Each structure stands twice: as structure tokens, then as C-alpha cells.
C-alpha atoms as a printed R data frame, in Angstrom:
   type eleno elety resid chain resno      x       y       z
1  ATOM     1    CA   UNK     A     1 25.100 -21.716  30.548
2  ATOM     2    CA   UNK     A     2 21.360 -21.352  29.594
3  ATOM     3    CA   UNK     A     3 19.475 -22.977  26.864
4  ATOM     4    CA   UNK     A     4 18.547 -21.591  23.947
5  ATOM     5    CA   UNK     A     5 14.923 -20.506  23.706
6  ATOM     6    CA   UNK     A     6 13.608 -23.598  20.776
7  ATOM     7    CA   UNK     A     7 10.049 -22.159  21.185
8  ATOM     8    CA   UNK     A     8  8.477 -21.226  17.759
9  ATOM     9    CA   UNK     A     9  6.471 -17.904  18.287
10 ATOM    10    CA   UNK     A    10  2.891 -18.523  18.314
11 ATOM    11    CA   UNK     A    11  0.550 -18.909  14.997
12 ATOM    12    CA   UNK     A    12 -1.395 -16.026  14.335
13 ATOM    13    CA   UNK     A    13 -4.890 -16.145  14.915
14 ATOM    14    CA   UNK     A    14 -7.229 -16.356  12.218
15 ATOM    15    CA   UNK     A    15 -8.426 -12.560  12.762
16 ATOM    16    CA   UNK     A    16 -5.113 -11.409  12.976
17 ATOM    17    CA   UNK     A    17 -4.842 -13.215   9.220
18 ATOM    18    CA   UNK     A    18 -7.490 -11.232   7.721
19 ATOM    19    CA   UNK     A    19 -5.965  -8.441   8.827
20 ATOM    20    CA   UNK     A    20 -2.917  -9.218   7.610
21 ATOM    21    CA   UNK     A    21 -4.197  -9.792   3.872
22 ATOM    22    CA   UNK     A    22 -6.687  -6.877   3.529
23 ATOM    23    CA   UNK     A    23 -3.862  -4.777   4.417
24 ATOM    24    CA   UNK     A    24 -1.447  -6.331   1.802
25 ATOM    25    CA   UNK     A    25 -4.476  -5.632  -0.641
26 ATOM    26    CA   UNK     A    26 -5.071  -2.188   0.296
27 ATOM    27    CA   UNK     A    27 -1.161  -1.162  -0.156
28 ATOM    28    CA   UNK     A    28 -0.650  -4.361  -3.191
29 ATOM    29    CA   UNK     A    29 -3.477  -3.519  -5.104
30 ATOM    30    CA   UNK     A    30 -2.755  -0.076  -5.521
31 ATOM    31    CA   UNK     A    31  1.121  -0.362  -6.099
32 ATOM    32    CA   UNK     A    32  0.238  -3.138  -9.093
33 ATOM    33    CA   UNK     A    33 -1.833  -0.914 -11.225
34 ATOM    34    CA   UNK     A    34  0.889   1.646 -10.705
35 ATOM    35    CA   UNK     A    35  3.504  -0.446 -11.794
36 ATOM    36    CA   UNK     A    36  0.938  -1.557 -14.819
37 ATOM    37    CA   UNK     A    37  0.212   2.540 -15.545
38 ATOM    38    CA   UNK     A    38  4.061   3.647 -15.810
39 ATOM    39    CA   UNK     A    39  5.245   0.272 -17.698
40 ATOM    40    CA   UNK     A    40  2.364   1.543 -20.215
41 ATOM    41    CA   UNK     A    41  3.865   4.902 -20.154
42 ATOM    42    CA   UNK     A    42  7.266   4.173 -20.789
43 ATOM    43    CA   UNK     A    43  6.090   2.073 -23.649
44 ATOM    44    CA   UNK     A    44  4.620   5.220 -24.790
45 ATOM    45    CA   UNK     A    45  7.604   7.306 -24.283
46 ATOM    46    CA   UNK     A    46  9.843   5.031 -26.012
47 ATOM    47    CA   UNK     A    47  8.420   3.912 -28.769
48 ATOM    48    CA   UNK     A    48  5.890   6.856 -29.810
């Protein structure tokens, strides 16, 4: 039988992290003033 691999991937490295969170903001960002603009709308629509 082999062993099962037990070896956590490896951390990522600080650039990599950055990375990683300017490109949540770009696509975040974005989607939460969205989400802000239609629950104003529907506000709008429902109750005026």
C-alpha cells in the first residue's frame, strides 16, 4: 500500500498575495456597488 501524501501545499508567496487581493478588488468592488445600485432600484420600484 502507499502512504497518503500529508504534505500541505505550499504558502503563497507574498507577490502572489497581492495579486490575489487586487484581483478580488477589481471583480468585488465592482459587483458591491451593483448589488448597492439594484437594491436602490427595487426600493424604487416597489415602493414609488
Amino acid at each position: 500500500m502507499t502512504e497518503p501524501n500529508t504534505s500541505a501545499p505550499p504558502a503563497a508567496a507574498p507577490d502572489r498575495r497581492l495579486l490575489m487581493t487586487v484581483t478580488w478588488l477589481w471583480v468585488g468592488l465592482p459587483f458591491c456597488y451593483g448589488v448597492y445600485e439594484l437594491i436602490l432600484k427595487l426600493k424604487l420600484m416597489f415602493t414609488g
